[in-house]
């Protein structure tokens, strides 16, 4: 017998249209002791029970953890509770642990990890044969969700554009948001309205707090932006609404918080062109420009420190809806910016992954509807080219097509490391175990140090059956890195397993390795020996874990930028360390992003005992 518990978690920004799935967070279920208090909690409204869990509370309830899992991209999660978990259908507490929220670019520092208690729930189980099933969904109120987003410097404007007279939603208009500043007005971003007239603009505090004198003077901190808007027709460029900057000084527009919702209207005598053009606008969350570009001239992000890209990347933008009168198709061309070699259609195809382009809403009965995911698997057409057709769906028979997530393609950048002849760079995969094993503390040979690869991505759209392009957008340079290092960590300990890691990151302790040392203890010094190699090293740290007093950590890395670091004689004094067991850690931060988040730290560690 098992208990199958499924749920969904979302966060409310403003109204029912401004809602987002809470993806990749931990859902935790805790056992609830049977008591009158638990019964009261299980019947209380979530608004009375929702709160941030303190470190003391989290530690106290850790022993009652029943199960935990991650939400998917849509905020869904599932638990299977049974005999092994000793669960018999009683009430439990539901918490979630948040480590990030949707934001336009990766968080610049260390992300805070916060835990929140939602409620104590007694599921309404329904039996089927030998199993029981229950479902639950929760939308975090905007006052809580916006407060949580603010802790991650995630700001959002969610709005709708309508016709002033008819009140009908207007699709395909570009809405731009600005912050009134005393030196210069800050553009916060722009987006096209969808079929329901809605738009969403994500931004961060840096977008409105910086001035011409930044970073010495940021005049907006800690207040919010003073907002005003413009609306344009994207094809003709006609201005449909242009609010005066003085509007930003109105009471309802001044110092707005991390979530702001608004309805704008276009005068009745203006008829917008609802033919939405296809357009490539972002890699992940990074705007490719030309205005508001978050790429520098070399192809890195404009973050400080700047980042390169790795792994599969979402190529995001605006997709024409199925209600457009003209059937559309688009493609991506890719050029090696270092060699000017343009990938063939077959090579581009090998780098494109299947992806969800949208959904079809179909009527299956007089009062019943179904949502059907539309998955695109790119392929060569009869002309040997890779054009991706926009799905059609204009009526209740074929379905109503709605683009989702803004994903135009998913690019596997590991397939892009091609030289001028169009063949793969073998030098992106390195074996540090052959012909001899490279030991920490020694230099990585120059021939086994990865280079930097830069590419140009060209987006083209056209009407099906024509050759005239209706849209072209280009990302001139993007740096990608998909290095693999095969390495053997701690070979002196008899370790024979080899690891494939995206950077060389190896650590040894001189006093406990080498001939005659074996597992000998540490007395007066610890000699760290390390080797690090990757073309995009941001920083690295050697630190100790154990009972204080500990030696001070060693911090290394750029500036100046380098692709390789090694040292076989970095000495730490163990004076003041008690006789005990300790761990020496190597933490390596790479300047890599998947378009949304920086890559986590790469680690190596080794334990030792101080004997005297």
Short mmCIF file of N, CA, C and O in Angstrom, two decimals, residues 263-336:
data_model
loop_
_atom_site.label_atom_id
_atom_site.label_comp_id
_atom_site.label_asym_id
_atom_site.label_seq_id
_atom_site.Cartn_x
_atom_site.Cartn_y
_atom_site.Cartn_z
N UNK A 263 -2.45 48.39 -16.21
CA UNK A 263 -3.20 48.24 -17.46
C UNK A 263 -3.06 49.55 -18.23
O UNK A 263 -3.33 50.62 -17.70
N UNK A 264 -2.63 49.43 -19.48
CA UNK A 264 -2.46 50.58 -20.36
C UNK A 264 -3.45 50.46 -21.50
O UNK A 264 -3.81 49.35 -21.91
N UNK A 265 -3.87 51.60 -22.05
CA UNK A 265 -4.79 51.53 -23.18
C UNK A 265 -4.30 52.40 -24.33
O UNK A 265 -3.64 53.42 -24.12
N UNK A 266 -4.59 51.94 -25.52
CA UNK A 266 -4.25 52.64 -26.76
C UNK A 266 -5.53 53.31 -27.27
O UNK A 266 -6.60 52.68 -27.28
N UNK A 267 -5.46 54.57 -27.72
CA UNK A 267 -6.66 55.26 -28.22
C UNK A 267 -7.38 54.48 -29.30
O UNK A 267 -6.77 53.77 -30.10
N UNK A 268 -8.70 54.64 -29.34
CA UNK A 268 -9.53 53.86 -30.24
C UNK A 268 -9.24 54.15 -31.71
O UNK A 268 -9.45 53.30 -32.57
N UNK A 269 -8.72 55.34 -32.05
CA UNK A 269 -8.50 55.67 -33.45
C UNK A 269 -7.20 55.10 -34.00
O UNK A 269 -6.84 55.36 -35.14
N UNK A 270 -6.49 54.32 -33.20
CA UNK A 270 -5.25 53.70 -33.65
C UNK A 270 -5.50 52.21 -33.81
O UNK A 270 -5.96 51.54 -32.89
N UNK A 271 -5.22 51.68 -34.98
CA UNK A 271 -5.40 50.26 -35.24
C UNK A 271 -4.03 49.60 -35.36
O UNK A 271 -3.33 49.79 -36.36
N UNK A 272 -3.59 48.89 -34.34
CA UNK A 272 -2.27 48.28 -34.40
C UNK A 272 -2.21 47.11 -35.38
O UNK A 272 -3.23 46.48 -35.69
N UNK A 273 -1.01 46.86 -35.86
CA UNK A 273 -0.78 45.70 -36.72
C UNK A 273 -0.54 44.49 -35.83
O UNK A 273 0.46 44.44 -35.13
N UNK A 274 -1.48 43.55 -35.84
CA UNK A 274 -1.36 42.40 -34.96
C UNK A 274 -0.53 41.27 -35.56
O UNK A 274 -0.51 40.17 -35.03
N UNK A 275 0.13 41.54 -36.68
CA UNK A 275 1.04 40.55 -37.24
C UNK A 275 2.34 40.60 -36.44
O UNK A 275 3.18 41.47 -36.62
N UNK A 276 2.50 39.67 -35.51
CA UNK A 276 3.68 39.68 -34.64
C UNK A 276 4.88 39.13 -35.41
O UNK A 276 4.83 38.02 -35.93
N UNK A 277 5.96 39.90 -35.50
CA UNK A 277 7.15 39.39 -36.20
C UNK A 277 7.93 38.44 -35.31
O UNK A 277 8.02 38.63 -34.10
N UNK A 278 8.50 37.41 -35.93
CA UNK A 278 9.39 36.52 -35.18
C UNK A 278 10.71 37.27 -34.95
O UNK A 278 11.19 37.99 -35.83
N UNK A 279 11.29 37.09 -33.78
CA UNK A 279 12.51 37.81 -33.47
C UNK A 279 13.31 37.08 -32.41
O UNK A 279 12.75 36.63 -31.40
N UNK A 280 14.61 36.92 -32.63
CA UNK A 280 15.55 36.36 -31.67
C UNK A 280 16.02 37.49 -30.77
O UNK A 280 16.59 38.47 -31.23
N UNK A 281 15.78 37.36 -29.45
CA UNK A 281 16.03 38.48 -28.54
C UNK A 281 16.99 38.16 -27.40
O UNK A 281 17.66 39.07 -26.90
N UNK A 282 17.05 36.90 -26.94
CA UNK A 282 17.84 36.60 -25.75
C UNK A 282 18.48 35.23 -25.85
O UNK A 282 17.93 34.32 -26.48
N UNK A 283 19.63 35.09 -25.20
CA UNK A 283 20.22 33.77 -24.93
C UNK A 283 19.95 33.51 -23.45
O UNK A 283 20.52 34.17 -22.58
N UNK A 284 19.06 32.56 -23.18
CA UNK A 284 18.61 32.41 -21.80
C UNK A 284 17.91 33.69 -21.39
O UNK A 284 16.92 34.10 -21.98
N UNK A 285 18.46 34.36 -20.36
CA UNK A 285 17.90 35.63 -19.89
C UNK A 285 18.70 36.82 -20.37
O UNK A 285 18.38 37.96 -20.01
N UNK A 286 19.73 36.62 -21.19
CA UNK A 286 20.62 37.70 -21.60
C UNK A 286 20.17 38.32 -22.92
O UNK A 286 20.09 37.63 -23.95
N UNK A 287 19.90 39.61 -22.89
CA UNK A 287 19.42 40.35 -24.05
C UNK A 287 20.56 40.52 -25.05
O UNK A 287 21.66 40.96 -24.69
N UNK A 288 20.29 40.19 -26.33
CA UNK A 288 21.35 40.29 -27.33
C UNK A 288 21.41 41.69 -27.97
O UNK A 288 22.30 41.98 -28.75
N UNK A 289 20.44 42.56 -27.65
CA UNK A 289 20.48 43.91 -28.20
C UNK A 289 19.68 44.03 -29.49
O UNK A 289 18.86 43.17 -29.80
N UNK A 290 19.91 45.13 -30.25
CA UNK A 290 21.04 46.06 -30.13
C UNK A 290 20.94 47.02 -28.96
O UNK A 290 21.94 47.47 -28.45
N UNK A 291 19.72 47.40 -28.53
CA UNK A 291 19.60 48.28 -27.37
C UNK A 291 19.44 47.40 -26.13
O UNK A 291 18.78 46.37 -26.17
N UNK A 292 20.09 47.81 -25.06
CA UNK A 292 20.02 47.05 -23.82
C UNK A 292 20.77 45.74 -23.86
O UNK A 292 20.48 44.82 -23.10
N UNK A 293 21.76 45.64 -24.76
CA UNK A 293 22.50 44.39 -24.92
C UNK A 293 23.25 44.04 -23.64
O UNK A 293 23.82 44.91 -22.97
N UNK A 294 23.24 42.75 -23.31
CA UNK A 294 23.98 42.25 -22.14
C UNK A 294 25.16 41.39 -22.56
O UNK A 294 25.61 40.55 -21.79
N UNK A 295 25.65 41.63 -23.77
CA UNK A 295 26.87 41.00 -24.28
C UNK A 295 27.88 42.10 -24.58
O UNK A 295 27.52 43.16 -25.11
N UNK A 296 29.17 41.84 -24.26
CA UNK A 296 30.19 42.83 -24.60
C UNK A 296 30.76 42.53 -25.99
O UNK A 296 30.33 41.57 -26.66
N UNK A 297 31.71 43.31 -26.43
CA UNK A 297 32.23 43.20 -27.79
C UNK A 297 32.98 41.89 -28.02
O UNK A 297 33.13 41.45 -29.16
N UNK A 298 33.44 41.25 -26.95
CA UNK A 298 34.18 39.99 -27.09
C UNK A 298 33.27 38.77 -27.06
O UNK A 298 33.71 37.66 -27.33
N UNK A 299 32.00 38.95 -26.70
CA UNK A 299 31.08 37.83 -26.66
C UNK A 299 30.79 37.30 -25.26
O UNK A 299 30.11 36.28 -25.11
N UNK A 300 31.32 37.97 -24.23
CA UNK A 300 31.01 37.62 -22.85
C UNK A 300 29.80 38.42 -22.38
O UNK A 300 29.40 39.40 -23.01
N UNK A 301 29.23 38.02 -21.25
CA UNK A 301 28.15 38.81 -20.66
C UNK A 301 28.74 40.07 -20.04
O UNK A 301 29.95 40.16 -19.78
N UNK A 302 27.89 41.03 -19.79
CA UNK A 302 28.33 42.28 -19.19
C UNK A 302 28.35 42.21 -17.66
O UNK A 302 28.51 43.23 -17.00
N UNK A 303 28.14 41.01 -17.10
CA UNK A 303 28.24 40.86 -15.66
C UNK A 303 29.65 41.22 -15.19
O UNK A 303 30.61 41.22 -15.98
N UNK A 304 29.79 41.50 -13.92
CA UNK A 304 31.10 41.71 -13.32
C UNK A 304 31.27 40.69 -12.20
O UNK A 304 30.57 40.76 -11.20
N UNK A 305 32.19 39.70 -12.34
CA UNK A 305 33.00 39.44 -13.53
C UNK A 305 32.16 38.84 -14.67
O UNK A 305 31.12 38.25 -14.43
N UNK A 306 32.64 39.02 -15.88
CA UNK A 306 31.89 38.59 -17.06
C UNK A 306 31.89 37.07 -17.18
O UNK A 306 32.76 36.38 -16.64
N UNK A 307 30.91 36.55 -17.91
CA UNK A 307 30.69 35.12 -18.01
C UNK A 307 30.68 34.66 -19.46
O UNK A 307 30.32 35.41 -20.36
N UNK A 308 31.10 33.41 -19.67
CA UNK A 308 30.92 32.74 -20.96
C UNK A 308 29.83 31.69 -20.79
O UNK A 308 29.33 31.46 -19.69
N UNK A 309 29.46 31.01 -21.87
CA UNK A 309 28.31 30.11 -21.86
C UNK A 309 28.75 28.67 -22.05
O UNK A 309 29.78 28.39 -22.68
N UNK A 310 27.94 27.75 -21.51
CA UNK A 310 28.23 26.32 -21.65
C UNK A 310 26.93 25.54 -21.75
O UNK A 310 25.86 26.02 -21.35
N UNK A 311 27.05 24.31 -22.27
CA UNK A 311 25.91 23.39 -22.29
C UNK A 311 24.80 23.82 -23.22
O UNK A 311 24.94 24.74 -24.03
N UNK A 312 23.64 23.17 -23.13
CA UNK A 312 22.48 23.56 -23.94
C UNK A 312 21.98 24.95 -23.55
O UNK A 312 21.85 25.25 -22.36
N UNK A 313 21.72 25.79 -24.55
CA UNK A 313 21.27 27.16 -24.30
C UNK A 313 19.90 27.38 -24.94
O UNK A 313 19.66 26.96 -26.07
N UNK A 314 19.02 28.06 -24.21
CA UNK A 314 17.74 28.48 -24.78
C UNK A 314 17.96 29.72 -25.63
O UNK A 314 18.46 30.74 -25.15
N UNK A 315 17.60 29.64 -26.91
CA UNK A 315 17.59 30.81 -27.77
C UNK A 315 16.16 31.34 -27.74
O UNK A 315 15.25 30.74 -28.31
N UNK A 316 15.96 32.45 -27.04
CA UNK A 316 14.62 32.94 -26.73
C UNK A 316 14.26 34.17 -27.54
O UNK A 316 15.14 34.92 -27.99
N UNK A 317 12.98 34.38 -27.69
CA UNK A 317 12.53 35.56 -28.41
C UNK A 317 11.03 35.56 -28.57
O UNK A 317 10.29 34.98 -27.78
N UNK A 318 10.59 36.22 -29.62
CA UNK A 318 9.17 36.36 -29.91
C UNK A 318 8.79 35.44 -31.06
O UNK A 318 9.44 35.44 -32.10
N UNK A 319 7.75 34.68 -30.86
CA UNK A 319 7.28 33.74 -31.87
C UNK A 319 5.90 34.17 -32.35
O UNK A 319 5.03 34.46 -31.54
N UNK A 320 5.67 34.24 -33.68
CA UNK A 320 4.32 34.58 -34.16
C UNK A 320 3.31 33.55 -33.67
O UNK A 320 3.60 32.36 -33.62
N UNK A 321 2.15 34.00 -33.31
CA UNK A 321 1.12 33.08 -32.85
C UNK A 321 0.46 32.42 -34.05
O UNK A 321 0.61 32.84 -35.20
N UNK A 322 -0.34 31.36 -33.76
CA UNK A 322 -1.04 30.66 -34.82
C UNK A 322 -2.15 31.47 -35.44
O UNK A 322 -2.71 31.08 -36.46
N UNK A 323 -2.50 32.61 -34.83
CA UNK A 323 -3.58 33.43 -35.39
C UNK A 323 -3.08 34.40 -36.45
O UNK A 323 -3.88 35.11 -37.06
N UNK A 324 -1.78 34.46 -36.67
CA UNK A 324 -1.27 35.31 -37.74
C UNK A 324 -1.77 34.80 -39.09
O UNK A 324 -1.85 33.60 -39.33
N UNK A 325 -2.09 35.73 -39.97
CA UNK A 325 -2.65 35.32 -41.26
C UNK A 325 -1.61 34.66 -42.15
O UNK A 325 -1.95 33.87 -43.03
N UNK A 326 -0.34 34.98 -41.95
CA UNK A 326 0.72 34.41 -42.78
C UNK A 326 1.47 33.32 -42.04
O UNK A 326 1.88 33.51 -40.89
N UNK A 327 1.62 32.18 -42.69
CA UNK A 327 2.38 31.09 -42.08
C UNK A 327 3.86 31.46 -42.11
O UNK A 327 4.40 31.89 -43.13
N UNK A 328 4.53 31.29 -40.95
CA UNK A 328 5.91 31.73 -40.80
C UNK A 328 6.84 30.56 -40.54
O UNK A 328 6.43 29.49 -40.06
N UNK A 329 8.12 30.77 -40.83
CA UNK A 329 9.17 29.83 -40.48
C UNK A 329 10.45 30.61 -40.20
O UNK A 329 10.60 31.76 -40.64
N UNK A 330 11.35 30.01 -39.46
CA UNK A 330 12.59 30.71 -39.11
C UNK A 330 13.74 29.70 -39.00
O UNK A 330 13.53 28.48 -38.93
N UNK A 331 14.96 30.24 -38.99
CA UNK A 331 16.13 29.37 -38.84
C UNK A 331 17.24 30.14 -38.14
O UNK A 331 17.20 31.38 -38.02
N UNK A 332 18.25 29.39 -37.69
CA UNK A 332 19.45 29.97 -37.12
C UNK A 332 20.65 29.56 -37.97
O UNK A 332 20.80 28.38 -38.32
N UNK A 333 21.46 30.54 -38.32
CA UNK A 333 22.75 30.28 -38.95
C UNK A 333 23.84 30.55 -37.93
O UNK A 333 23.72 31.48 -37.11
N UNK A 334 24.89 29.73 -37.95
CA UNK A 334 25.95 29.83 -36.94
C UNK A 334 27.30 29.89 -37.63
O UNK A 334 27.60 29.06 -38.50
N UNK A 335 28.11 30.85 -37.24
CA UNK A 335 29.43 31.06 -37.83
C UNK A 335 30.48 31.04 -36.72
O UNK A 335 30.29 31.66 -35.67
N UNK A 336 31.56 30.32 -36.94
CA UNK A 336 32.70 30.37 -36.03
C UNK A 336 33.36 31.73 -36.20
O UNK A 336 33.99 32.00 -37.22
#
